[in-house]
Amino acid sequence: MRQVDHFIVGDSPAPSRKHQIWNPSTGEVQAEVALGDAALLDQAVANAKRVQPEWAATNPQKRARVMFKFKELIEANMQSLAELLSSEHGKVIDDAKGDVQRGLEVIEYACGIPQVLKGEYTQGAGPGIDVYSTRQPLGIGAGITPFNFPAMIPMWMFGMACAAGNAFILKPSERDPSVPVRLAELFLEAGAPEGLLQVVHGDKEMVDAIIEHPDIPAISFVGSSDIAQYIYSRGTANAKRVQAFGGAKNHGIVMPDADLDQVVNDLSGAAFGSAGERCMALPVVVPVGEDTAERLREKLIPAINALRVGVSNDPDAHYGPVVTPEHKARVEQWITTAEDEGGEIVVDGRGFTLQGHENGFFVGPTLIDRVTPDMKSYQEEIFGPVLQIVRAKDFEEAVRLPSEHQYGNGVAIFTRNGHAAREFASRVNVGMVGVNVPIPVPVSYHSFGGWKRSGFGDIDQYGTEGLKFWTKVKKITQRWPDGGGDGSNAFVIPTMG
Ligand code: NAD
C-alpha cells in the first residue's frame, strides 16, 4: 500500500501510528499516512532553526525568485496535483484545480514581497532624526490545515510566511495529506533551501506538540470552530501569535426583486459544489417574503434534481463524494435531525448510491424547507450537499438572521436594489459579504477571514494582513551626530521636540 511520509530533513523514525487515507469515490483505503509525535516535531524545528536565519538574510528579490519559480512549477504540475487531490478528497477535477489555483494566487501575491516589505520612513522626525519601521520575520511559523482545501490553505499560509523570511512547518489534515507533501517537494525544487518548508503529519498529538513548542512563535489554524478555539486559547496562553479560523453557516439573502434564475444557478454551485464541503459554501437561503420563497422553491427543485453526482474524475459530475464514511453518516444524520425538528425534506439525498460505486461516500443533493432559527440543524454546520430554506418576513429579519448566527464567515445578498445591498453590507455582522456574488472569497491582494466563531484572533489570512501576521514591526529612531573633531560628538539620547 502507498505510504505517505513526513517531509522533513533527515530520516523520520518508523511511525508507531498510521492513519488510513480513503478513496472516497470507491470507498477503498488507498494509502496510509504516518502520524508523528513531539520528537519528530523537535527534529523539524531543529532543521528549521538551522536554515531560517540565512533565508531571512537573503534579499527579498532573491526570495521572490523562488516564489516565481514555485508558481511556474505549480502551473506545470496543475493536472497531476488536481488528480491527486481529487482522489483523496473526492472533489471533482475542476474543483481540485480551483483549489490549487486559489492557493497559487497567494503565491503570485507573495512574488511581490520586495514591494510589500518596503516599510515606512520619516525623514526629520526631530532635529537630525529619522525614524523607520521594518517588518522582520518571526522565525518559525506553523500551519495546521483542514481536509477541505489541501492545496489552497497551506499555500495561503506558507506562501506568505516563507516569502516574508520565515521557515515553516505544515501539519496538514491526515485525511488528504499527499498534495501538501507534493507542494513542499515543488517548493524545494523551486530553490527553497532544504528545511525551509517541512511537512509533519499527525493528529491531536502533533497539534499539541506544536502548541507547546517553545521555538514556534506563531500558529495559523483553519478547521472546525471548537478546535480553532482550543488552539487559539492554548496557543495564546503559551504567548504565541495565533490566528484560528473555524466553521461556517453562510446565508444567501434573496430579495423579492432578485433575478431568481441567476440565484438558482448560483445556489447550485455554492450550496452543492464540492459536496458542500467548503467553508464559503452557501447552505442557507433566506428568501424575503412568502411570494419570493414560493417562486424560489419552485425553481430550485428541478435544478437540484438535475444535479449530477459522480466519481471525482467524472468530467460531467457536478460534485463527488464526501470525504469519509463517518462524514457521510454525519451529514445524513443532520438531515434526519432537521426532519425530526419539523423541517420539510423537499429533496432527500439520504441513502443515495451511485451505480457501479456502491461503496463510495455519496450523499444526494438535499433541500429542506421551513427551517427555523431554533433548530439545531440550522444552528450547526452540516458541511454536506444540503440546502436549507429559512423564510424571512422582511429585510430586517434577513439582516438579523446571519448577524445573530454563531458563525460569521460569509454572507451574500441577491437584489437589484443598490440601496438594500449597501444597507445590508454595512450592517450585517459577518466578515465577508457578497452582493450578487454567492461565494465572496476575497482575491489574494485583499484578505480572508470570518467573524464570531468563524475566526479567532485579530489578523486575516493573506494579502497585507498575512504579511502582518507573519512579521513583527521593528521601529528604528536614528540620529547620526556630526563627528566634527572638536570633542562635541558624544552621543546624546535624542529628545523629540
Ligand atoms: P478539523 O477541525 O477536524 O481539522 C482541522 C485540523 O485540526 C486538522 O489538521 C486536524 O488534524 C486537526 N485536529 C483534528 N482534531 C483535533 C483535535 N482534537 N485537537 C487538535 N487538532 C485537531 O476540520 P476538518 O474537518 O479537517 O475541516 C472542515 C472544517 O474546517 C469545517 O468546519 C470548515 O468550515 C472549516 N474550514 C474553515 C475555513 C475558514 O477559513 N474559516 C476554511 C476551510 C475549512
Coordinates of C-alpha atoms and ligand atoms in Angstrom, one line a residue:
M1 CA 0.0 0.0 0.0
R2 CA 1.2 3.5 -0.8
Q3 CA 2.8 5.2 2.3
V4 CA 2.7 9.0 2.8
D5 CA 5.6 10.0 5.0
H6 CA 6.7 13.3 6.6
F7 CA 8.6 15.7 4.5
I8 CA 11.4 16.8 6.8
V9 CA 15.2 16.9 6.6
G10 CA 16.8 13.7 7.7
D11 CA 15.2 10.3 8.2
S12 CA 12.0 10.2 10.1
P13 CA 11.7 7.3 12.5
A14 CA 9.3 4.4 11.7
P15 CA 5.9 5.6 12.8
S16 CA 4.2 4.0 15.7
R17 CA 0.8 5.1 14.5
K18 CA -0.7 5.5 11.0
H19 CA -3.9 6.8 9.6
Q20 CA -5.8 5.4 6.6
I21 CA -6.4 7.5 3.5
W22 CA -9.6 6.7 1.7
N23 CA -10.5 7.0 -2.0
P24 CA -14.0 8.5 -1.3
S25 CA -15.3 7.6 -4.8
T26 CA -14.6 3.9 -4.4
G27 CA -14.8 3.5 -0.6
E28 CA -11.4 1.8 -0.6
V29 CA -8.4 2.6 1.5
Q30 CA -5.8 3.8 -0.9
A31 CA -2.8 4.7 1.3
E32 CA -1.6 5.2 4.8
V33 CA 0.0 8.3 6.4
A34 CA 2.5 8.2 9.2
L35 CA 1.4 10.1 12.4
G36 CA 4.2 11.9 14.1
D37 CA 4.9 13.0 17.6
A38 CA 6.8 15.6 19.7
A39 CA 10.2 14.0 19.0
L40 CA 9.6 14.3 15.2
L41 CA 8.5 17.9 15.6
D42 CA 11.7 18.6 17.6
Q43 CA 13.7 17.3 14.6
A44 CA 11.7 19.5 12.2
V45 CA 12.2 22.6 14.4
A46 CA 15.9 22.0 14.7
N47 CA 16.2 21.8 10.9
A48 CA 14.1 25.0 10.5
K49 CA 16.3 26.8 13.0
R50 CA 19.4 25.9 11.0
V51 CA 18.1 27.3 7.8
Q52 CA 15.9 30.2 8.7
P53 CA 18.5 32.9 9.6
E54 CA 20.2 32.7 6.2
W55 CA 16.8 32.7 4.4
A56 CA 15.8 35.8 6.3
A57 CA 19.0 37.5 5.4
T58 CA 18.6 36.6 1.7
N59 CA 17.5 39.7 -0.1
P60 CA 13.7 39.8 -0.8
Q61 CA 14.2 39.9 -4.5
K62 CA 16.0 36.6 -4.4
R63 CA 13.3 35.1 -2.1
A64 CA 10.8 36.4 -4.7
R65 CA 12.6 34.5 -7.4
V66 CA 12.0 31.2 -5.5
M67 CA 8.3 32.1 -5.4
F68 CA 8.2 32.9 -9.1
K69 CA 9.8 29.5 -9.9
F70 CA 7.4 27.8 -7.5
K71 CA 4.5 29.4 -9.3
E72 CA 5.8 28.0 -12.6
L73 CA 6.2 24.6 -11.2
I74 CA 2.6 24.6 -9.8
E75 CA 1.3 25.6 -13.2
A76 CA 3.3 22.9 -14.9
N77 CA 2.0 20.3 -12.4
M78 CA -1.6 21.5 -12.2
Q79 CA -3.2 18.4 -13.7
S80 CA -1.3 15.9 -11.6
L81 CA -1.8 17.9 -8.4
A82 CA -5.6 18.2 -9.2
E83 CA -5.8 14.4 -9.8
L84 CA -4.0 13.5 -6.6
L85 CA -6.1 16.0 -4.6
S86 CA -9.4 14.8 -6.1
S87 CA -8.5 11.1 -5.4
E88 CA -8.0 11.7 -1.7
H89 CA -10.6 14.5 -1.1
G90 CA -13.4 13.4 -3.5
K91 CA -14.0 16.8 -5.1
V92 CA -14.2 16.8 -8.9
I93 CA -11.1 17.7 -11.0
D94 CA -12.3 21.2 -11.9
D95 CA -12.9 21.9 -8.2
A96 CA -9.5 20.4 -7.4
K97 CA -7.9 22.7 -10.0
G98 CA -9.7 25.7 -8.4
D99 CA -8.3 24.6 -5.0
V100 CA -4.7 24.7 -6.4
Q101 CA -5.5 27.9 -8.4
R102 CA -6.7 29.9 -5.4
G103 CA -3.5 28.9 -3.5
L104 CA -1.4 29.8 -6.5
E105 CA -2.9 33.3 -6.5
V106 CA -1.5 33.9 -3.0
I107 CA 1.9 32.7 -4.3
E108 CA 1.6 35.3 -7.1
Y109 CA 0.9 37.9 -4.4
A110 CA 4.0 36.7 -2.5
C111 CA 6.1 37.2 -5.6
G112 CA 5.7 40.9 -4.9
I113 CA 7.3 40.6 -1.5
P114 CA 10.1 43.2 -2.2
Q115 CA 7.4 45.8 -2.8
V116 CA 5.1 45.0 0.1
L117 CA 8.0 44.6 2.6
K118 CA 9.5 48.0 1.9
G119 CA 8.4 49.6 5.2
E120 CA 8.0 53.2 6.3
Y121 CA 10.4 56.1 6.7
T122 CA 10.1 59.5 8.1
Q123 CA 13.0 61.9 7.5
G124 CA 13.5 64.6 10.1
A125 CA 11.2 63.4 12.8
G126 CA 13.3 65.6 15.1
P127 CA 16.4 67.6 14.7
G128 CA 18.7 65.3 12.6
I129 CA 16.5 62.4 13.5
D130 CA 15.0 59.8 11.1
V131 CA 12.5 57.1 12.0
Y132 CA 11.9 54.0 10.1
S133 CA 9.9 50.8 10.5
T134 CA 10.7 47.4 9.0
R135 CA 8.9 44.1 9.2
Q136 CA 11.1 41.3 10.3
P137 CA 10.1 37.6 10.2
L138 CA 9.1 35.8 13.4
G139 CA 11.3 32.8 12.9
I140 CA 9.4 29.5 12.5
G141 CA 5.7 29.5 11.7
A142 CA 3.4 26.6 11.9
G143 CA 0.2 25.9 10.0
I144 CA -2.5 23.4 10.8
T145 CA -4.9 22.9 8.0
P146 CA -8.3 21.2 7.3
F147 CA -9.1 18.5 4.7
N148 CA -11.3 20.5 2.5
F149 CA -8.7 22.7 0.8
P150 CA -5.5 20.7 0.9
A151 CA -3.7 22.9 -1.6
M152 CA -5.2 26.4 -1.2
I153 CA -5.0 26.8 2.6
P154 CA -1.4 25.5 3.0
M155 CA -0.4 28.0 0.3
W156 CA -2.2 30.8 2.0
M157 CA 0.0 30.2 5.0
F158 CA 3.4 29.1 3.9
G159 CA 3.4 31.3 0.8
M160 CA 3.2 34.5 2.9
A161 CA 5.3 33.1 5.8
C162 CA 8.2 31.9 3.7
A163 CA 8.3 35.0 1.4
A164 CA 8.5 37.1 4.5
G165 CA 11.6 35.3 5.7
N166 CA 10.2 32.6 8.0
A167 CA 10.7 28.9 8.0
F168 CA 7.5 26.9 8.1
I169 CA 6.2 23.6 9.5
L170 CA 2.9 22.5 8.0
K171 CA 0.7 19.9 9.7
P172 CA -2.0 19.2 7.1
S173 CA -5.1 17.2 7.5
E174 CA -4.4 13.5 7.9
R175 CA -7.3 12.7 5.6
D176 CA -5.7 14.0 2.4
P177 CA -2.0 14.7 3.1
S178 CA -0.4 13.9 -0.2
V179 CA -0.9 17.2 -2.0
P180 CA 0.7 19.2 0.8
V181 CA 3.8 17.0 0.6
R182 CA 3.9 17.4 -3.2
L183 CA 3.7 21.2 -2.8
A184 CA 6.7 21.0 -0.3
E185 CA 8.6 19.0 -2.9
L186 CA 7.9 21.5 -5.6
F187 CA 8.9 24.4 -3.3
L188 CA 12.3 22.7 -2.7
E189 CA 12.7 22.1 -6.5
A190 CA 11.9 25.9 -6.9
G191 CA 15.1 26.7 -4.9
A192 CA 13.8 27.0 -1.4
P193 CA 16.6 25.8 1.0
E194 CA 16.2 22.3 2.4
G195 CA 14.3 22.5 5.7
L196 CA 12.6 25.9 5.0
L197 CA 9.2 24.2 4.4
Q198 CA 8.7 20.9 6.2
V199 CA 5.5 18.8 6.5
V200 CA 4.8 16.8 9.6
H201 CA 1.7 14.6 9.7
G202 CA -0.3 13.8 12.7
D203 CA -3.4 14.3 14.7
K204 CA -4.1 15.9 18.1
E205 CA -0.8 14.6 19.5
M206 CA 1.2 16.5 16.9
V207 CA -1.1 19.6 17.2
D208 CA -0.5 19.7 20.9
A209 CA 3.3 19.4 20.4
I210 CA 3.1 22.4 18.1
I211 CA 1.1 24.4 20.6
E212 CA 3.6 23.6 23.4
H213 CA 6.8 24.0 21.3
P214 CA 8.9 27.0 22.7
D215 CA 10.6 27.7 19.4
I216 CA 7.4 28.1 17.3
P217 CA 6.2 31.7 17.9
A218 CA 3.2 31.7 15.6
I219 CA 0.4 29.3 14.6
S220 CA -2.1 29.7 11.8
F221 CA -5.0 27.3 12.0
V222 CA -8.0 26.6 9.8
G223 CA -10.6 23.9 10.7
S224 CA -13.7 23.5 12.8
S225 CA -14.6 26.0 15.5
D226 CA -14.1 24.0 18.7
I227 CA -10.6 23.1 17.6
A228 CA -10.0 26.6 16.4
Q229 CA -10.9 28.0 19.8
Y230 CA -8.9 25.3 21.6
I231 CA -5.8 26.1 19.6
Y232 CA -6.3 29.9 19.9
S233 CA -6.7 29.7 23.7
R234 CA -3.9 27.2 24.3
G235 CA -1.6 28.9 21.8
T236 CA -2.1 32.4 23.1
A237 CA -1.7 31.1 26.7
N238 CA 1.7 30.0 25.6
A239 CA 2.4 33.6 24.4
K240 CA 2.2 32.6 20.7
R241 CA 0.6 34.7 18.0
V242 CA -2.4 32.7 16.8
Q243 CA -5.0 33.1 14.1
A244 CA -7.6 30.3 14.1
F245 CA -10.4 30.2 11.5
G246 CA -13.4 28.0 12.2
G247 CA -16.6 26.7 10.8
A248 CA -19.4 28.5 8.9
K249 CA -23.0 28.6 8.1
N250 CA -23.3 31.2 5.3
H251 CA -26.6 32.7 4.4
G252 CA -27.8 33.9 1.0
I253 CA -30.5 36.5 1.2
V254 CA -32.8 36.7 -1.7
M255 CA -34.8 39.9 -2.0
P256 CA -38.1 40.0 -3.9
D257 CA -36.5 41.8 -6.8
A258 CA -33.6 39.4 -7.3
D259 CA -33.1 37.6 -10.6
L260 CA -34.2 34.2 -9.5
D261 CA -32.8 32.2 -12.4
Q262 CA -29.4 33.7 -11.6
V263 CA -29.9 32.9 -7.9
V264 CA -30.8 29.3 -8.6
N265 CA -27.8 28.9 -10.8
D266 CA -25.6 30.5 -8.2
L267 CA -27.0 28.3 -5.4
S268 CA -26.5 25.1 -7.4
G269 CA -22.8 25.8 -7.4
A270 CA -22.5 27.5 -4.0
A271 CA -24.6 25.0 -2.0
F272 CA -23.7 21.7 -3.7
G273 CA -20.3 22.3 -5.4
S274 CA -17.6 20.3 -3.7
A275 CA -20.4 18.3 -2.0
G276 CA -20.9 21.4 0.2
E277 CA -17.6 20.8 1.9
R278 CA -16.5 24.5 1.7
C279 CA -16.3 27.0 4.5
M280 CA -17.6 29.5 2.0
A281 CA -20.5 27.3 0.7
L282 CA -24.0 28.8 0.9
P283 CA -26.0 26.2 2.8
V284 CA -28.8 28.5 4.0
V285 CA -31.0 30.5 1.6
V286 CA -33.2 33.3 3.1
P287 CA -36.0 34.4 0.7
V288 CA -37.6 37.6 1.8
G289 CA -41.4 37.4 1.8
E290 CA -43.6 34.3 1.2
D291 CA -44.0 35.1 -2.5
T292 CA -40.3 35.1 -3.1
A293 CA -40.0 31.8 -1.1
E294 CA -42.6 30.1 -3.2
R295 CA -41.2 31.3 -6.5
L296 CA -37.6 30.3 -5.4
R297 CA -38.6 26.9 -4.2
E298 CA -40.4 26.1 -7.5
K299 CA -37.3 26.9 -9.5
L300 CA -34.9 25.2 -7.0
I301 CA -36.5 21.8 -7.1
P302 CA -35.9 20.9 -10.8
A303 CA -32.4 22.5 -10.7
I304 CA -31.4 20.3 -7.7
N305 CA -32.9 17.2 -9.2
A306 CA -30.8 17.8 -12.3
L307 CA -27.5 17.9 -10.4
R308 CA -25.3 15.0 -11.4
V309 CA -23.4 13.3 -8.6
G310 CA -20.4 11.3 -9.8
V311 CA -17.0 9.9 -9.0
S312 CA -14.4 12.6 -8.6
N313 CA -12.8 12.1 -12.0
D314 CA -16.1 12.1 -13.9
P315 CA -15.8 15.2 -16.1
D316 CA -19.6 15.7 -16.2
A317 CA -20.2 15.3 -12.5
H318 CA -21.4 18.4 -10.6
Y319 CA -20.0 17.1 -7.4
G320 CA -18.4 14.0 -5.9
P321 CA -18.5 12.0 -2.7
V322 CA -17.9 13.4 0.8
V323 CA -14.6 12.8 2.4
T324 CA -15.1 9.7 4.7
P325 CA -17.8 7.2 5.6
E326 CA -18.1 8.9 9.0
H327 CA -18.8 12.2 7.4
K328 CA -21.4 10.7 5.1
A329 CA -23.2 9.3 8.1
R330 CA -22.9 12.6 9.9
V331 CA -24.5 14.6 7.0
E332 CA -27.3 12.1 6.7
Q333 CA -27.9 12.3 10.4
W334 CA -28.2 16.1 10.2
I335 CA -30.9 15.6 7.5
T336 CA -32.8 13.3 9.9
T337 CA -32.4 15.8 12.7
A338 CA -33.8 18.6 10.5
E339 CA -36.8 16.3 9.7
D340 CA -37.3 15.5 13.4
E341 CA -37.2 19.2 14.2
G342 CA -40.0 19.9 11.8
G343 CA -38.1 20.8 8.6
E344 CA -39.8 19.8 5.4
I345 CA -37.5 17.5 3.4
V346 CA -38.3 18.6 -0.2
V347 CA -35.4 16.7 -1.9
D348 CA -33.9 13.9 0.1
G349 CA -30.3 12.8 -0.5
R350 CA -30.2 10.2 2.2
G351 CA -29.4 6.6 1.1
F352 CA -28.0 7.7 -2.3
T353 CA -25.9 5.2 -4.1
L354 CA -24.0 5.6 -7.4
Q355 CA -24.3 2.6 -9.7
G356 CA -21.0 0.9 -10.0
H357 CA -19.6 2.7 -7.0
E358 CA -21.9 1.5 -4.3
N359 CA -19.2 1.8 -1.6
G360 CA -18.4 5.4 -2.4
F361 CA -19.3 8.1 0.2
F362 CA -22.0 9.8 -1.8
V363 CA -24.8 12.0 -0.5
G364 CA -27.5 13.1 -2.8
P365 CA -28.4 16.8 -3.1
T366 CA -30.9 17.7 -0.4
L367 CA -33.3 20.6 0.0
I368 CA -35.0 21.3 3.3
D369 CA -37.7 24.0 3.6
R370 CA -39.4 25.6 6.6
V371 CA -36.2 25.6 8.7
T372 CA -36.4 28.0 11.7
P373 CA -33.6 29.6 13.8
D374 CA -34.4 27.5 16.9
M375 CA -33.5 24.3 15.1
K376 CA -30.2 22.6 15.9
S377 CA -29.7 21.7 12.2
Y378 CA -29.8 25.4 11.4
Q379 CA -27.5 26.5 14.2
E380 CA -24.8 24.0 13.4
E381 CA -22.6 23.4 10.4
I382 CA -23.6 20.4 8.3
F383 CA -20.8 20.6 5.7
G384 CA -22.6 18.5 3.1
P385 CA -24.7 18.9 -0.1
V386 CA -27.7 20.2 1.9
L387 CA -29.5 23.5 1.3
Q388 CA -31.9 24.8 4.0
I389 CA -34.6 27.4 3.3
V390 CA -35.3 29.8 6.2
R391 CA -38.1 32.2 5.2
A392 CA -37.8 35.8 6.4
K393 CA -40.8 38.1 6.6
D394 CA -38.9 41.2 5.7
F395 CA -35.5 42.8 5.2
E396 CA -34.9 43.4 8.9
E397 CA -35.3 39.8 9.7
A398 CA -33.0 38.9 6.8
V399 CA -30.2 41.1 8.2
R400 CA -30.8 39.7 11.7
L401 CA -30.5 36.0 10.8
P402 CA -26.9 35.9 9.7
S403 CA -26.0 38.7 12.2
E404 CA -27.2 36.7 15.1
H405 CA -25.9 33.3 14.0
Q406 CA -22.9 31.9 15.9
Y407 CA -20.8 31.8 12.7
G408 CA -19.9 34.9 10.7
N409 CA -17.8 33.7 7.8
G410 CA -19.6 34.7 4.6
V411 CA -22.9 36.0 3.5
A412 CA -24.5 37.1 0.2
I413 CA -27.4 39.2 -0.8
F414 CA -29.1 38.9 -4.2
T415 CA -31.0 42.0 -5.3
R416 CA -31.3 44.6 -8.0
N417 CA -31.7 47.4 -5.4
G418 CA -28.4 49.2 -4.7
H419 CA -29.7 50.8 -1.5
A420 CA -30.8 47.5 0.0
A421 CA -27.4 45.9 -0.9
R422 CA -25.5 48.8 0.6
E423 CA -27.5 48.8 3.8
F424 CA -27.1 45.1 4.1
A425 CA -23.4 45.1 3.5
S426 CA -22.8 47.8 6.1
R427 CA -25.0 46.4 8.8
V428 CA -24.6 42.6 8.7
N429 CA -22.4 41.1 11.4
V430 CA -20.3 38.8 9.1
G431 CA -16.7 39.0 7.9
M432 CA -17.1 38.6 4.1
V433 CA -20.1 39.8 2.1
G434 CA -21.1 39.1 -1.5
V435 CA -23.5 41.4 -3.4
N436 CA -24.9 39.2 -6.2
V437 CA -21.8 37.1 -5.6
P438 CA -22.5 33.7 -4.0
I439 CA -19.0 32.8 -2.8
P440 CA -17.4 36.1 -1.8
V441 CA -13.8 34.8 -1.2
P442 CA -11.7 38.0 -1.5
V443 CA -8.9 38.0 -4.1
S444 CA -5.3 37.4 -2.9
Y445 CA -4.4 41.1 -2.6
H446 CA -7.3 41.7 -0.2
S447 CA -7.6 39.3 2.8
F448 CA -9.7 36.4 4.1
G449 CA -11.3 36.0 7.5
G450 CA -14.6 35.4 9.1
W451 CA -16.0 36.8 12.4
K452 CA -17.5 35.4 15.6
R453 CA -17.0 31.7 15.9
S454 CA -15.6 31.6 12.3
G455 CA -12.4 33.4 13.3
F456 CA -10.4 33.7 16.5
G457 CA -7.6 36.3 16.6
D458 CA -7.2 39.7 15.0
I459 CA -5.4 39.2 11.8
D460 CA -6.8 37.8 8.5
Q461 CA -5.1 35.4 6.1
Y462 CA -3.0 36.6 3.1
G463 CA -2.7 40.0 1.5
T464 CA -1.2 42.7 3.7
E465 CA -2.9 41.0 6.6
G466 CA -0.9 37.8 6.0
L467 CA 2.2 39.8 5.9
K468 CA 1.3 41.4 9.2
F469 CA 0.7 38.0 10.8
W470 CA 4.0 36.5 9.7
T471 CA 6.2 39.5 10.7
K472 CA 6.8 41.8 13.6
V473 CA 7.5 45.5 13.2
K474 CA 10.8 47.0 14.3
K475 CA 10.8 50.7 14.8
I476 CA 14.2 52.4 14.5
T477 CA 14.9 56.0 15.6
Q478 CA 18.3 57.1 14.4
R479 CA 20.5 60.1 14.7
W480 CA 24.0 60.4 13.3
P481 CA 25.7 63.2 15.2
D482 CA 28.3 65.3 13.4
G483 CA 31.7 63.8 14.3
G484 CA 33.2 67.3 13.8
G485 CA 36.5 66.6 15.7
D486 CA 36.0 69.2 18.4
G487 CA 35.2 66.6 21.0
S488 CA 31.5 67.6 21.0
N489 CA 30.3 64.5 19.1
A490 CA 29.4 62.4 22.2
F491 CA 26.2 60.6 21.5
V492 CA 23.1 62.2 23.1
I493 CA 19.9 60.3 23.6
P494 CA 17.5 62.3 21.3
T495 CA 14.5 64.0 22.8
M496 CA 11.8 64.6 20.3
G497 CA 10.5 68.1 20.3
Ligands
NAD1 P1 -10.9 19.7 11.8 O1 -11.1 20.8 12.8 O2 -11.4 18.3 12.1 O3 -9.4 19.5 11.5 C1 -8.5 20.6 11.2 C2 -7.1 20.3 11.7 O4 -7.2 20.1 13.1 C3 -6.6 19.0 11.0 O5 -5.2 19.3 10.7 C4 -6.7 18.0 12.2 O6 -5.7 17.1 12.1 C5 -6.6 18.9 13.4 N1 -7.4 18.3 14.5 C6 -8.4 17.5 14.4 N2 -8.9 17.2 15.7 C7 -8.1 17.8 16.6 C8 -8.1 17.9 18.0 N3 -9.0 17.3 18.7 N4 -7.1 18.6 18.5 C9 -6.2 19.3 17.8 N5 -6.2 19.3 16.5 C10 -7.1 18.5 15.8 O7 -11.5 20.3 10.4 P2 -11.8 19.5 9.0 O8 -12.9 18.5 9.2 O9 -10.5 19.0 8.5 O10 -12.2 20.7 8.1 C11 -13.5 21.1 8.0 C12 -13.8 22.3 8.9 O11 -12.9 23.4 8.6 C13 -15.2 22.9 8.7 O12 -15.7 23.3 10.0 C14 -15.0 24.1 7.9 O13 -15.9 25.1 8.0 C15 -13.7 24.6 8.4 N6 -13.0 25.4 7.5 C16 -12.9 26.8 7.8 C17 -12.3 27.6 6.9 C18 -12.2 29.1 7.2 O14 -11.4 29.8 6.6 N7 -13.0 29.6 8.2 C19 -11.8 27.2 5.7 C20 -11.9 25.8 5.4 C21 -12.5 25.0 6.3

